[in-house]
GROMACS .gro file of C-alpha atoms in nm:
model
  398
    1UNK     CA    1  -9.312  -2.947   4.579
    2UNK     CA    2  -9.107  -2.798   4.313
    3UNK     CA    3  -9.251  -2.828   3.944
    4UNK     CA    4  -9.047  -2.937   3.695
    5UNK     CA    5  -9.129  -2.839   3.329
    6UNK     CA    6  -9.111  -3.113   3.046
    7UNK     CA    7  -8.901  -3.111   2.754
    8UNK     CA    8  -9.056  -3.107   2.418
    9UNK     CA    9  -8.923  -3.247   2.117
   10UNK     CA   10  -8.953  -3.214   1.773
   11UNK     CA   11  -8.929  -3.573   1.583
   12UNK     CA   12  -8.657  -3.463   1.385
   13UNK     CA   13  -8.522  -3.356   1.757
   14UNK     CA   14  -8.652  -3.688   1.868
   15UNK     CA   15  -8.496  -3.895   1.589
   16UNK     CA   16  -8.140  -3.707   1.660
   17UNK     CA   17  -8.121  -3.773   2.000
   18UNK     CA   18  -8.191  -4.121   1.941
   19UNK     CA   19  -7.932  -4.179   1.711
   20UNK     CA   20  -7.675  -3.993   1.862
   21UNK     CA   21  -7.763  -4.280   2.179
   22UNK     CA   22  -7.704  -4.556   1.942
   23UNK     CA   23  -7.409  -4.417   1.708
   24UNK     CA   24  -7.216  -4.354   2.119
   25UNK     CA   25  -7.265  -4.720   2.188
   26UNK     CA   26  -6.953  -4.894   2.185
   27UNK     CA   27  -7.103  -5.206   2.154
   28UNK     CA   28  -7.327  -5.109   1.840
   29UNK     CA   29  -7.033  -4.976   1.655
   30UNK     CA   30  -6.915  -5.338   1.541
   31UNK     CA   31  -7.132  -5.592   1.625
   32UNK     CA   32  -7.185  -5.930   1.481
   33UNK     CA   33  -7.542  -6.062   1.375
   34UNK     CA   34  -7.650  -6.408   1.202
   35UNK     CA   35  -7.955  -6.455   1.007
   36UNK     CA   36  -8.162  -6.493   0.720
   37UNK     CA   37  -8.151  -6.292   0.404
   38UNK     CA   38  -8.519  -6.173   0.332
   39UNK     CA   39  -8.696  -5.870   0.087
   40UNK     CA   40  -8.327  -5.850  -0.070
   41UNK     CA   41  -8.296  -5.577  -0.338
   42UNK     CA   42  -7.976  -5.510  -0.535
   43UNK     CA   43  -7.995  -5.140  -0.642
   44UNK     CA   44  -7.886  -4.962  -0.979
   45UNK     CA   45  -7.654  -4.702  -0.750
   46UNK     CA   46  -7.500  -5.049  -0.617
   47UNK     CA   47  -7.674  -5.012  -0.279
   48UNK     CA   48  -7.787  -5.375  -0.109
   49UNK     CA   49  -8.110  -5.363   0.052
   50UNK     CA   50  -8.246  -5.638   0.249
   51UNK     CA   51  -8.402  -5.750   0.587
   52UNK     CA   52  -8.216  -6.009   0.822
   53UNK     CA   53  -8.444  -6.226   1.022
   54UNK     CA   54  -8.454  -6.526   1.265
   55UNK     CA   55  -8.751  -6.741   1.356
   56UNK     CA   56  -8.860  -6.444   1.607
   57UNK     CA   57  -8.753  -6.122   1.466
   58UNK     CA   58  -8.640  -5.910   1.238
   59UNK     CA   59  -8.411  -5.571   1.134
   60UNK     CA   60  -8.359  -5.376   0.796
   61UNK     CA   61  -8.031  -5.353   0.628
   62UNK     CA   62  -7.800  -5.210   0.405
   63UNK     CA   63  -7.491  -5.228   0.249
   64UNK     CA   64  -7.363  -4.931   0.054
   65UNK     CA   65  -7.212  -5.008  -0.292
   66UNK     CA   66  -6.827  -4.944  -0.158
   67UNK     CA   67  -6.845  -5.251   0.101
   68UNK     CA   68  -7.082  -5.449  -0.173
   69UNK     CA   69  -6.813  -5.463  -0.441
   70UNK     CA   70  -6.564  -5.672  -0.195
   71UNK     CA   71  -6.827  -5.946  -0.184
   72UNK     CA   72  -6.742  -6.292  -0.365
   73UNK     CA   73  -7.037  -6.406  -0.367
   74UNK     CA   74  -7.402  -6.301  -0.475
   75UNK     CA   75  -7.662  -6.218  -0.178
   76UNK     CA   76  -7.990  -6.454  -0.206
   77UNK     CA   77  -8.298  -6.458  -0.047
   78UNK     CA   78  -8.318  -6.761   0.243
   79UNK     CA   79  -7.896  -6.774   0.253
   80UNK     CA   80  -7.787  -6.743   0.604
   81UNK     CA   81  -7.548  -6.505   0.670
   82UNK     CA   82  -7.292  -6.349   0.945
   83UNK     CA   83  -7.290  -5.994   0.930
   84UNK     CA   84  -7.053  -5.715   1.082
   85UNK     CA   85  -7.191  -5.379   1.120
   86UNK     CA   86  -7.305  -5.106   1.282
   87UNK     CA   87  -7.658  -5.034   1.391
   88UNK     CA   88  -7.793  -4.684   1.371
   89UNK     CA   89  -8.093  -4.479   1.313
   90UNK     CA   90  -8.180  -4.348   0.993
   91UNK     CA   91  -8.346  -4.027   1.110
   92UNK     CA   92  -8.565  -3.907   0.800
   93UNK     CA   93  -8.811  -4.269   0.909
   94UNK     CA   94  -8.704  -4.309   1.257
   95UNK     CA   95  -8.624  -4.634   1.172
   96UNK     CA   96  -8.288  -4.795   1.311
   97UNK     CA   97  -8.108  -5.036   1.082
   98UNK     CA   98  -7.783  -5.257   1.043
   99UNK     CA   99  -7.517  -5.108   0.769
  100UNK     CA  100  -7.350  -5.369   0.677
  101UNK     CA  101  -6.950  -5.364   0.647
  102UNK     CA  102  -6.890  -5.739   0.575
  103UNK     CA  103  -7.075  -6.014   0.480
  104UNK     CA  104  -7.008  -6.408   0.458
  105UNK     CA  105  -7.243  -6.684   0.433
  106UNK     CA  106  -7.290  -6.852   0.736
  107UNK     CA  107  -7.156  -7.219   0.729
  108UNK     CA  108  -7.021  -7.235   0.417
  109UNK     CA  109  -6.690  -6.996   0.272
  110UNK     CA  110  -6.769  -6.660   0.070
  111UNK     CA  111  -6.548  -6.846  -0.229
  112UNK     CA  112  -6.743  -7.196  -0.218
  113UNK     CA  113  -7.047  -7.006  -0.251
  114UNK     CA  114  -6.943  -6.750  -0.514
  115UNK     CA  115  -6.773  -7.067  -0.691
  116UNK     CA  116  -7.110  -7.253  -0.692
  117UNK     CA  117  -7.326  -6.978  -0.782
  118UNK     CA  118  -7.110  -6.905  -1.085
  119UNK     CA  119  -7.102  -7.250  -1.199
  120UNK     CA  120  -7.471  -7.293  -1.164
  121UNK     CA  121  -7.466  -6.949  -1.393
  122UNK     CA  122  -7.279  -7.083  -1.671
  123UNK     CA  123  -7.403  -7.400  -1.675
  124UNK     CA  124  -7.754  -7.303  -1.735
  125UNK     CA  125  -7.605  -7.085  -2.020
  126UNK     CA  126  -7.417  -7.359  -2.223
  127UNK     CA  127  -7.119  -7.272  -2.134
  128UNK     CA  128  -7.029  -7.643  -1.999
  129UNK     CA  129  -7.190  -7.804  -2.281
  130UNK     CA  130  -7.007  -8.058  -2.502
  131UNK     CA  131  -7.130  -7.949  -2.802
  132UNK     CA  132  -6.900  -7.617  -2.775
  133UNK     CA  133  -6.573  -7.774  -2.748
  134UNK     CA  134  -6.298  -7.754  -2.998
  135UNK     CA  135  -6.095  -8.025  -3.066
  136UNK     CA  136  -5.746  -7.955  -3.049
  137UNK     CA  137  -5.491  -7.976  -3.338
  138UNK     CA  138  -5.319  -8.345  -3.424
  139UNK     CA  139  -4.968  -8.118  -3.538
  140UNK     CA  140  -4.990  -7.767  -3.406
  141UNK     CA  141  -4.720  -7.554  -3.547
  142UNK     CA  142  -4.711  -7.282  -3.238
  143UNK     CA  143  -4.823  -7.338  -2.908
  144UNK     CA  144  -4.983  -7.055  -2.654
  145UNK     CA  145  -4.899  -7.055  -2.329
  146UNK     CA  146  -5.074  -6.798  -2.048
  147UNK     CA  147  -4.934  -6.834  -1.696
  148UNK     CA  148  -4.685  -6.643  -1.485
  149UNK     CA  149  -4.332  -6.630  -1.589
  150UNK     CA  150  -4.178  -6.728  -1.288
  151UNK     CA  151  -4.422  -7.043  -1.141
  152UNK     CA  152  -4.273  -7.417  -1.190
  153UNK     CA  153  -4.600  -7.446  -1.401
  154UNK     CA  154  -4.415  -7.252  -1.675
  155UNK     CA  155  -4.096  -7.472  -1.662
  156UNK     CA  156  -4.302  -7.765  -1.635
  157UNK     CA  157  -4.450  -7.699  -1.929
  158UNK     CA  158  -4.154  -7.590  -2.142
  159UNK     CA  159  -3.988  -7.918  -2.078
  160UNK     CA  160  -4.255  -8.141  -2.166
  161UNK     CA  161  -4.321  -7.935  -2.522
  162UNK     CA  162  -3.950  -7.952  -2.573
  163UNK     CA  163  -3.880  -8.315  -2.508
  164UNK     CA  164  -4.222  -8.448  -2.658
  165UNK     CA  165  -4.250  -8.225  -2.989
  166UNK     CA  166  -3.959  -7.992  -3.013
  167UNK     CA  167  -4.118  -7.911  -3.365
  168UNK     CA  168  -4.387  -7.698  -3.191
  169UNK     CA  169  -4.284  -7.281  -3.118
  170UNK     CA  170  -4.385  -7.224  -2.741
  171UNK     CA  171  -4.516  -6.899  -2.785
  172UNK     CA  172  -4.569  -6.717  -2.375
  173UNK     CA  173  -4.793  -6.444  -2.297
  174UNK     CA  174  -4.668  -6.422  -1.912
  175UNK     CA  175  -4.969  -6.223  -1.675
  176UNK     CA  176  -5.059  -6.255  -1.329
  177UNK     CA  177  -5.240  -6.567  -1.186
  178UNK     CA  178  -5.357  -6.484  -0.849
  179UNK     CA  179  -5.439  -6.156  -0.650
  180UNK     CA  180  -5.612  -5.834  -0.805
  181UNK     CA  181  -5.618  -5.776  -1.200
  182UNK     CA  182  -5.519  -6.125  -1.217
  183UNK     CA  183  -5.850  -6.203  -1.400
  184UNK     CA  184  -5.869  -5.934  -1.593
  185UNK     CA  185  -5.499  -6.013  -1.731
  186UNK     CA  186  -5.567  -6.377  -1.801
  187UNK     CA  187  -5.882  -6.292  -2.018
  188UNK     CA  188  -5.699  -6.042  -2.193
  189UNK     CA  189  -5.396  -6.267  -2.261
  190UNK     CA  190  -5.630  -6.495  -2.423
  191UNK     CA  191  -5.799  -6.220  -2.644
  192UNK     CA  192  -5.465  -6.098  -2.788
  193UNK     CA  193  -5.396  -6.448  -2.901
  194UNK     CA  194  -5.741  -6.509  -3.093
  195UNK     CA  195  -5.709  -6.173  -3.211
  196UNK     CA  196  -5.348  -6.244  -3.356
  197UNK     CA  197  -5.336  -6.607  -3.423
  198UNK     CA  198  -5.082  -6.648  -3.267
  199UNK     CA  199  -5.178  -6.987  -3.153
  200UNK     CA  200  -5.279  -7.300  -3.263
  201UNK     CA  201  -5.388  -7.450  -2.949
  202UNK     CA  202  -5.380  -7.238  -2.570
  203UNK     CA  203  -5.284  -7.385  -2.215
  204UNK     CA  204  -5.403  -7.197  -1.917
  205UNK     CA  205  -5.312  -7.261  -1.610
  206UNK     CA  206  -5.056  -7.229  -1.285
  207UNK     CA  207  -4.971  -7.442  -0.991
  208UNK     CA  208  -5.139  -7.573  -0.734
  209UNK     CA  209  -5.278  -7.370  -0.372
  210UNK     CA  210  -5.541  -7.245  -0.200
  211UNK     CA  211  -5.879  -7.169  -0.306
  212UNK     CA  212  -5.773  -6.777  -0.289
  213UNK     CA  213  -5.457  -6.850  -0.509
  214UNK     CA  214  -5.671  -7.029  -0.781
  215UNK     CA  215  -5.964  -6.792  -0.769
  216UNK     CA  216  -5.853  -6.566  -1.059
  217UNK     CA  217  -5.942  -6.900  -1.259
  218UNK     CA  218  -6.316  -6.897  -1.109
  219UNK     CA  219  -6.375  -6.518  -1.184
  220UNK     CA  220  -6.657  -6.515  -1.530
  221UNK     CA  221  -6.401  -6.272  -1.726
  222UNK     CA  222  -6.147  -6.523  -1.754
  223UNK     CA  223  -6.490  -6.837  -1.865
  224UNK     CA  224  -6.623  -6.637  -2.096
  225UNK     CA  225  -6.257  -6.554  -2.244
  226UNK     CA  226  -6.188  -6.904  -2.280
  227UNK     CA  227  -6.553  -6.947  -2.404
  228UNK     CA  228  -6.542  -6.707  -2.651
  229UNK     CA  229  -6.187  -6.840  -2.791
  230UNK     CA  230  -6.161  -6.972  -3.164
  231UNK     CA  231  -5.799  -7.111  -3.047
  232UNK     CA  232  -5.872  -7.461  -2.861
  233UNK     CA  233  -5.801  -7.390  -2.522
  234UNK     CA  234  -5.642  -7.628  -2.267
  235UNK     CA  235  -5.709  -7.544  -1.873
  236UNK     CA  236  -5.448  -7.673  -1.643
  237UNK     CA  237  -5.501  -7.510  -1.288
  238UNK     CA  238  -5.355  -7.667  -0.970
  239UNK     CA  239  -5.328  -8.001  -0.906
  240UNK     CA  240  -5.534  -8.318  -1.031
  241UNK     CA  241  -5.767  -8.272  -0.761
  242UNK     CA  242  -5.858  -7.882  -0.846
  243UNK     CA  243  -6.131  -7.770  -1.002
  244UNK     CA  244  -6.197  -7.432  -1.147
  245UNK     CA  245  -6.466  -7.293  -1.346
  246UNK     CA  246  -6.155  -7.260  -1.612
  247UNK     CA  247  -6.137  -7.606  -1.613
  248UNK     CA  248  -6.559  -7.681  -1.684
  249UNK     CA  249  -6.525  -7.438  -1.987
  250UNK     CA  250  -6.249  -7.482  -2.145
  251UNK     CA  251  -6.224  -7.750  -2.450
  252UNK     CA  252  -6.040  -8.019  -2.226
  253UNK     CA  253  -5.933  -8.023  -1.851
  254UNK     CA  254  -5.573  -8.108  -1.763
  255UNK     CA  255  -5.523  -8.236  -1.408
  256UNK     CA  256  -5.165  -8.033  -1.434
  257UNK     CA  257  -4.957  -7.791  -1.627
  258UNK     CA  258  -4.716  -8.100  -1.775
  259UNK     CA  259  -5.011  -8.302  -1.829
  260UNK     CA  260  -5.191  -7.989  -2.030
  261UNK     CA  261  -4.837  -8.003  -2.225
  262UNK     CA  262  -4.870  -8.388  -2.308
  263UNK     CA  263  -5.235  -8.317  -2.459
  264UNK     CA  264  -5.176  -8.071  -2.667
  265UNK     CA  265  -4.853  -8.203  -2.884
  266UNK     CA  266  -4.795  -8.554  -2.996
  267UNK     CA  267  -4.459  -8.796  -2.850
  268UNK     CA  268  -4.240  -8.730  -3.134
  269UNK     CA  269  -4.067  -9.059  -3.067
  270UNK     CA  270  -4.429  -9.242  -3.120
  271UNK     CA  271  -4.473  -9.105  -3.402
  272UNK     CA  272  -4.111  -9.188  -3.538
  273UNK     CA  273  -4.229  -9.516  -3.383
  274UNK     CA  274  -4.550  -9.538  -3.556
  275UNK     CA  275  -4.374  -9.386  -3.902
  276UNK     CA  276  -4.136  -9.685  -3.918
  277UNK     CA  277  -4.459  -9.932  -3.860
  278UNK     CA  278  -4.631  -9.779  -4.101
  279UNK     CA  279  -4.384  -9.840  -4.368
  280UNK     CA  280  -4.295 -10.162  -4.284
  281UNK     CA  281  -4.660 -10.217  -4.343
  282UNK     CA  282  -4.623 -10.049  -4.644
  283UNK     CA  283  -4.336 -10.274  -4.776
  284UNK     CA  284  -4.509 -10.613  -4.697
  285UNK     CA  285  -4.841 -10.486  -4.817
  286UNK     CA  286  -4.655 -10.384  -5.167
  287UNK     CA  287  -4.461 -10.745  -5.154
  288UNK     CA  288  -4.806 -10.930  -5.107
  289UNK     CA  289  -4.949 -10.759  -5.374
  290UNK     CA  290  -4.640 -10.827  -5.669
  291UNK     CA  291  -4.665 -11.166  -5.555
  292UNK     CA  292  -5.035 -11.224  -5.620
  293UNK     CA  293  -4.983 -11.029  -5.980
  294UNK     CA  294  -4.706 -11.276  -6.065
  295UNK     CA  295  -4.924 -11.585  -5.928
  296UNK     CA  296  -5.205 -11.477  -6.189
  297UNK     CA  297  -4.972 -11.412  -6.462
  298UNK     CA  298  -4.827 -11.757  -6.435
  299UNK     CA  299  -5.157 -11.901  -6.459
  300UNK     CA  300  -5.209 -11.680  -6.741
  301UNK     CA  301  -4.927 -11.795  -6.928
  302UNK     CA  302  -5.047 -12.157  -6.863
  303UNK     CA  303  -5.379 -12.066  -7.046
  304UNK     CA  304  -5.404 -12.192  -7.394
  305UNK     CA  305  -5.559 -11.891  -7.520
  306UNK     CA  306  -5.287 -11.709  -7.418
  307UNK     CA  307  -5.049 -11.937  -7.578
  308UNK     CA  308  -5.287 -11.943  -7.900
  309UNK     CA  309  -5.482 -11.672  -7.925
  310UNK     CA  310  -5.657 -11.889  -8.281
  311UNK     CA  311  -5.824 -12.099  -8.032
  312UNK     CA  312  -6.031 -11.856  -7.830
  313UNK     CA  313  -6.125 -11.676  -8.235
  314UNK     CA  314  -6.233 -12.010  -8.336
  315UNK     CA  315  -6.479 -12.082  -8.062
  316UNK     CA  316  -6.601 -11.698  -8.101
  317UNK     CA  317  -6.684 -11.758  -8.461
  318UNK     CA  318  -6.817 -12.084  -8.408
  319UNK     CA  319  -7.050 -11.921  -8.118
  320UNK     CA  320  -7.150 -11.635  -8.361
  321UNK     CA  321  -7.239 -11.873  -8.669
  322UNK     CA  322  -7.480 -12.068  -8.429
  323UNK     CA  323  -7.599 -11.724  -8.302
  324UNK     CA  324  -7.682 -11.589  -8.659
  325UNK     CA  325  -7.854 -11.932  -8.717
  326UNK     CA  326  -8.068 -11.950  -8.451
  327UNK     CA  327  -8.136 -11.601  -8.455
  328UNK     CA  328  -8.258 -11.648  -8.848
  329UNK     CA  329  -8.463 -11.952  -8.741
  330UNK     CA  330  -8.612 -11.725  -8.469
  331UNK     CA  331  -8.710 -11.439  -8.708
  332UNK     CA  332  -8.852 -11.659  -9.020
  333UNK     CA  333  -9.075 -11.850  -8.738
  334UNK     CA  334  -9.179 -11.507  -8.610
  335UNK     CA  335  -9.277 -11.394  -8.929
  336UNK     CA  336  -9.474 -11.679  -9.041
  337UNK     CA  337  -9.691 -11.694  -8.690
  338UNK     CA  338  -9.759 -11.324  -8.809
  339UNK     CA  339  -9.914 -11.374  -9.136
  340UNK     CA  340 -10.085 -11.649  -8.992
  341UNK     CA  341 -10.272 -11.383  -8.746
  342UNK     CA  342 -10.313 -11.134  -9.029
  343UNK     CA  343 -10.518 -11.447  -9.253
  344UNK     CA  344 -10.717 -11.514  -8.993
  345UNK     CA  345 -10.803 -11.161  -8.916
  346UNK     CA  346 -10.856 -11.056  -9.264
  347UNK     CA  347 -11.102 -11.398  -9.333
  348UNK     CA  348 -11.283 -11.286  -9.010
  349UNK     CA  349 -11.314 -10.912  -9.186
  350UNK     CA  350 -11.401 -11.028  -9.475
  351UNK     CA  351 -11.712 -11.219  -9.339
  352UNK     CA  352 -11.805 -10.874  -9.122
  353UNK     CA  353 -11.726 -10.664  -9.462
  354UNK     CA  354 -12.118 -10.509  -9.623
  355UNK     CA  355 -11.940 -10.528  -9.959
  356UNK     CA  356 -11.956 -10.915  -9.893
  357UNK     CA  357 -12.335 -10.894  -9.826
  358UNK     CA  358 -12.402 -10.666 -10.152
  359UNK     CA  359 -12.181 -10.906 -10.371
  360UNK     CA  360 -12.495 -11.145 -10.287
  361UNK     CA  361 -12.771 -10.998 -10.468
  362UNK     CA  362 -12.839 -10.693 -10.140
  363UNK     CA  363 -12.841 -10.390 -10.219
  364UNK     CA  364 -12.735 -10.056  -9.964
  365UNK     CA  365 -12.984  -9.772  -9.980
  366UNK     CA  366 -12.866  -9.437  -9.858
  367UNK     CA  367 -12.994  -9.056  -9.765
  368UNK     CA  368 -12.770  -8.829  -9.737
  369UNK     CA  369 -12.497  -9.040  -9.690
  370UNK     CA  370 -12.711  -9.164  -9.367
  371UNK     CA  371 -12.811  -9.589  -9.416
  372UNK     CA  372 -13.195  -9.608  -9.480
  373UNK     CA  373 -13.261  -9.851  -9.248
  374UNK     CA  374 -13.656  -9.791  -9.162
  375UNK     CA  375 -13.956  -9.629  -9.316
  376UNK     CA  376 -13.955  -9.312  -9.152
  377UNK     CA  377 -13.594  -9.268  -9.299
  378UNK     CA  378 -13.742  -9.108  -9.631
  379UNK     CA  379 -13.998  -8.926  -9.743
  380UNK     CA  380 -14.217  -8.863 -10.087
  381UNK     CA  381 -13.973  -8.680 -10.328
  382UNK     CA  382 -13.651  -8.774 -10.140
  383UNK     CA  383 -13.371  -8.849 -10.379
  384UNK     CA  384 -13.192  -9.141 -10.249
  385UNK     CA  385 -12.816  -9.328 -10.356
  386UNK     CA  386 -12.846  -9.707 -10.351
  387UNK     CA  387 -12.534  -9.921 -10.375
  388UNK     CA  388 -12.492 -10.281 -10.540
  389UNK     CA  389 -12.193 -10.477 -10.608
  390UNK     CA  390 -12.088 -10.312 -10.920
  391UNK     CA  391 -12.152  -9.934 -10.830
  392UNK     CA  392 -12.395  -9.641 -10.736
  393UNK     CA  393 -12.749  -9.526 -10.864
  394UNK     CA  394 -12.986  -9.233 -10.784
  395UNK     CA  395 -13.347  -9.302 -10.715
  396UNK     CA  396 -13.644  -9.138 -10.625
  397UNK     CA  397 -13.907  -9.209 -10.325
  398UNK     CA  398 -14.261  -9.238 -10.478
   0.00000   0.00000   0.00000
């Protein structure tokens, strides 16, 4: 029997040769796996860590910050997902793993999910509220346009401002509406117009397509742009039944790029219409009121006071002789109930008055100016004042 003797290994030895089993597996190279986002942990480098599980099992992951940046959407814990990747050991834990390449929620697109997760973003910000938006300008002088110079939203546009308020300057800040640095350019088309004023009043916008085409209008550089504007701001993305996140921030939603036109100028010929109304108005309004004024001076002219003016000064002096009269009655009457009150009073004094008591034979005995009105008032000695009815004497208490 011939002995054979074992190999050893080293873990690190043990965790290489391992790998290198896995990493020359065709099949493990690109494999797709659906699950359920769990432990997910976005990293400052950029990294994604997380764990993808089913109802039996489960596997780490990653996905390194140069695949994360292509996602649309935000990772969450519980979101099902459909992963391609490759699995791998990592050889430091011994611990194989899924890196992630791609990454797309399972059921629903990578856009509809980015789309509502933005949305839901904003919306719990203010950004949708009513209270934010501008109202736009009855007359605006010069009005900013952002959209690509070549789309039929552009011509659209121009032909409504032209035929419905040629008075308007269509000022055009052409950028790029779909594909990359479209967002980016939109945003900062609508800075350089705030920053300017160059603008009374913005549409923003393109034509209708695909979710992809519209998405530069869902990206949260180009809501917060529109957001932050001091310039009303019109959205007008697609057709009437697109929505963008443009379209929930912006001061008021257009269903299309002519229609964005019609809201933000007036019909010139309505308001030639409404000018010629409006002074017809005027003249019959003007007419009614001359008339009245000559119905009242007529009846004026009727009056005998106006005719003669002696008659009305008459009856005014009359009035003010029976005035002075009864106002002379009034006061002699008033004056006489007073000295009524003041005999009265004065008889009722008089009977209260001590001088009217001494004027009767009594006499008023005082000490120090203080009435002496008991025994124990005076003393032996004291040198007292005593009042009658026809003056003052000193006495002296024996």
């Amino acid at each position: 029997m011939i002995s054979v003797k074992p190999t050893v290994y080293s873990v690190a030895q043990l965790n290489a040769y391992v790998k290198n089993l896995l990493d020359d597996d065709a099949a493990l190279k690109q494999i797709f796996v659906t699950g359920e986002i769990s432990n997910y942990k976005a990293h400052y480098s950029g990294h994604h860590y997380m764990t993808i599980k089913d109802e039996s099992a489960s596997i780490k992951a990653v996905m390194f910050a140069g695949q994360a940046t292509k996602l649309r959407f935000v990772p969450e814990n519980g979101m099902r997902v459909l992963i391609l990747g490759t699995v791998s050991l990592f050889p430091r834990d011994g611990s194989y793993q899924l890196y992630i390449s791609d990454m797309q929620p399972d059921g629903a697109g990578a856009l509809n999910v980015a789309y509502e997760q933005l949305k839901k973003k904003l919306e719990a910000e203010g950004l949708f509220s009513q209270a934010h938006k501008k109202p736009l300008p009855r007359f605006p002088q010069r009005v900013g346009v952002v959209t690509s110079e070549t789309g039929a939203a552009v011509q659209d546009i121009f032909n409504v401002l032209k035929r419905r308020y040629p008075l308007a300057t269509v000022v055009l800040r052409p950028c790029k509406v779909q594909g990359d640095g479209a967002a980016e350019d939109i945003a900062s088309a609508i800075d350089e117009f705030n920053i300017g004023g160059f603008a009374d009043v913005l549409i923003v916008g393109r034509g209708g397509g695909s979710i992809e085409d519209l998405w530069a209008f869902n990206e949260e550089i180009v809501a917060r742009a529109v957001y932050n504007s001091k310039i009303p701001v019109i959205s007008a993305v697609g057709h009437e039944t697109d929505y963008t996140i443009c379209d929930f921030v912006a001061d008021l939603r257009a269903p299309t790029p002519s229609a964005a036109a019609e809201c933000a100028v007036p019909d010139i010929k309505e308001l030639k219409s409404n000018i010629l109304q409006y002074r017809q108005q005027l003249f019959l309004f003007t007419k009614n009121i001359i008339e009245q004024q000559r119905q009242r001076l007529s009846v004026l002219e009727k009056n005998t006071a106006f005719r003669d003016p002696s008659v009305i000064v008459n009856e005014n002096r009359k009035e003010l002789v029976y005035l002075s009269e009864k106002l002379f009655s009034f006061t002699e009457n008033a004056l006489l109930n007073e000295k009524n009150k003041i005999s009265h009073f004065a008889g009722k004094l008089d009977a209260l008055s001590p001088l009217g008591v001494i004027s009767r034979g009594y006499a008023i005995a005082k000490n120090n100016d203080k009435i002496i009105s008991k025994i124990t008032d005076v003393k032996k000695g004291d040198e007292i004042t005593v009042s009658v009815s026809d003056g003052n004497f000193k006495a002296v208490v024996l």
